[in-house]
Amino acid sequence: MKEISDIENLDHIKQLVDCFYDKIRVNQSLGPIFNRIIQDRWPEHLEKMYRFWQTILLEEHTYQGSPFLPHAKLPVNKTHFDEWLRVFSQTVDELFKGEKAEQAKWRANRMALMFLAKIEYYQNNSSIPLM
């Protein structure tokens, strides 16, 4: 049996992102939302997610942009974020073990809380998202 390692390099990031989004695409709750919005641009989305997590976890600054804005008007609520976090944490735990793996789950949780708060704000107010 292969020993599970920590997230150490870009290949590990790609493995995590690919496995996670494979699950998301077929998830009953999240799949229809992601597939409708991303459509045939999955390779582009995955590349962006590789760079995002490479920047966050490996401190190799390859991601440019504002991660919240593309999510600002998604038709999602706390239930969707809870499911997203469940699938993400499950995927991390299946593939990796260690400090970076724990950091990935912690950062995903922080991001989900922030994104949900901002999305709920914009859903309940008429203001336009700036960032």
Coordinates of C-alpha atoms in Angstrom, one line a residue:
M1 CA 0.0 0.0 0.0
K2 CA 1.3 3.4 -1.0
E3 CA 2.0 5.8 1.8
I4 CA 0.0 9.1 1.6
S5 CA 2.2 12.1 1.4
D6 CA 1.5 15.8 1.9
I7 CA 0.9 18.3 -0.9
E8 CA 4.4 19.2 -2.0
N9 CA 4.4 20.3 -5.7
L10 CA 2.3 21.3 -8.7
D11 CA 1.6 17.7 -9.7
H12 CA 0.0 17.2 -6.3
I13 CA -2.1 20.4 -6.8
K14 CA -3.2 19.1 -10.2
Q15 CA -4.1 15.8 -8.7
L16 CA -6.2 17.4 -6.0
V17 CA -7.9 19.9 -8.3
D18 CA -8.7 17.3 -11.0
C19 CA -10.0 14.7 -8.5
F20 CA -12.1 17.3 -6.7
Y21 CA -13.7 18.8 -9.8
D22 CA -14.3 15.3 -11.2
K23 CA -16.5 14.8 -8.1
I24 CA -18.1 18.2 -8.4
R25 CA -19.1 17.7 -12.0
V26 CA -21.3 14.7 -11.1
N27 CA -22.5 16.0 -7.7
Q28 CA -26.3 16.2 -7.6
S29 CA -26.3 19.6 -5.9
L30 CA -23.2 21.3 -7.3
G31 CA -22.8 19.6 -10.7
P32 CA -25.6 21.4 -12.5
I33 CA -24.5 24.8 -11.3
F34 CA -20.8 24.3 -12.2
N35 CA -21.6 22.6 -15.5
R36 CA -24.1 25.3 -16.6
I37 CA -21.7 28.1 -15.9
I38 CA -18.4 26.6 -17.0
Q39 CA -19.9 24.6 -19.9
D40 CA -17.0 23.6 -22.3
R41 CA -14.4 25.8 -20.5
W42 CA -13.4 23.1 -18.0
P43 CA -9.7 23.0 -19.1
E44 CA -9.5 26.8 -18.6
H45 CA -11.2 26.6 -15.2
L46 CA -8.9 23.8 -14.0
E47 CA -5.8 25.7 -15.1
K48 CA -6.9 28.7 -13.1
M49 CA -7.6 26.5 -10.1
Y50 CA -4.1 24.9 -10.4
R51 CA -2.6 28.4 -10.3
F52 CA -4.8 29.5 -7.5
W53 CA -3.9 26.6 -5.2
Q54 CA -0.3 26.7 -6.3
T55 CA -0.1 30.3 -5.1
I56 CA -2.0 29.6 -1.8
L57 CA -0.4 26.3 -0.8
L58 CA 3.1 26.4 -2.4
E59 CA 3.6 30.1 -2.2
E60 CA 4.6 30.1 -5.9
H61 CA 2.8 33.2 -7.2
T62 CA 1.3 32.1 -10.5
Y63 CA -2.4 33.2 -9.9
Q64 CA -3.5 36.6 -11.0
G65 CA -7.0 37.9 -10.5
S66 CA -9.8 38.4 -8.0
P67 CA -11.3 35.0 -7.0
F68 CA -14.6 36.3 -5.7
L69 CA -15.9 38.3 -8.6
P70 CA -16.8 35.3 -10.9
H71 CA -18.8 33.8 -8.0
A72 CA -20.6 37.0 -7.0
K73 CA -23.9 36.2 -8.7
L74 CA -24.0 32.4 -8.4
P75 CA -27.4 30.9 -7.3
V76 CA -25.9 29.3 -4.2
N77 CA -26.5 29.3 -0.5
K78 CA -25.1 27.8 2.7
T79 CA -26.2 24.2 1.7
H80 CA -24.1 24.5 -1.5
F81 CA -21.1 25.7 0.4
D82 CA -21.4 23.0 3.0
E83 CA -21.5 20.4 0.2
W84 CA -18.5 22.0 -1.6
L85 CA -16.5 21.9 1.7
R86 CA -17.5 18.3 2.4
V87 CA -16.4 17.1 -1.1
F88 CA -13.2 19.2 -0.9
S89 CA -12.2 17.9 2.6
Q90 CA -13.0 14.4 1.6
T91 CA -10.9 14.7 -1.5
V92 CA -7.9 16.1 0.4
D93 CA -8.2 13.4 3.0
E94 CA -8.3 10.6 0.3
L95 CA -5.2 11.9 -1.4
F96 CA -2.9 13.6 1.1
K97 CA -1.9 13.8 4.8
G98 CA 0.2 16.5 6.4
E99 CA 0.5 20.2 7.1
K100 CA -0.3 21.5 3.6
A101 CA -3.3 19.1 3.4
E102 CA -4.6 20.6 6.6
Q103 CA -3.9 24.1 5.4
A104 CA -5.8 23.4 2.2
K105 CA -8.9 22.4 4.1
W106 CA -8.5 25.4 6.5
R107 CA -8.1 27.8 3.7
A108 CA -11.1 26.3 1.7
N109 CA -13.2 26.7 4.8
R110 CA -12.2 30.4 5.3
M111 CA -12.8 31.1 1.6
A112 CA -16.2 29.5 1.7
L113 CA -17.2 31.5 4.7
M114 CA -16.1 34.8 3.1
F115 CA -17.7 33.9 -0.3
L116 CA -21.0 32.9 1.3
A117 CA -21.1 36.1 3.4
K118 CA -20.4 38.3 0.3
I119 CA -22.8 36.4 -1.9
E120 CA -25.6 36.6 0.7
Y121 CA -24.9 40.3 1.0
Y122 CA -25.3 40.9 -2.8
Q123 CA -28.4 38.6 -3.0
N124 CA -30.0 40.8 -0.3
N125 CA -28.9 44.2 -1.5
S126 CA -29.0 46.0 -4.9
S127 CA -25.4 47.0 -4.9
I128 CA -23.0 45.7 -7.6
P129 CA -20.1 43.5 -6.6
L130 CA -16.8 45.4 -6.9
M131 CA -14.3 42.7 -5.8

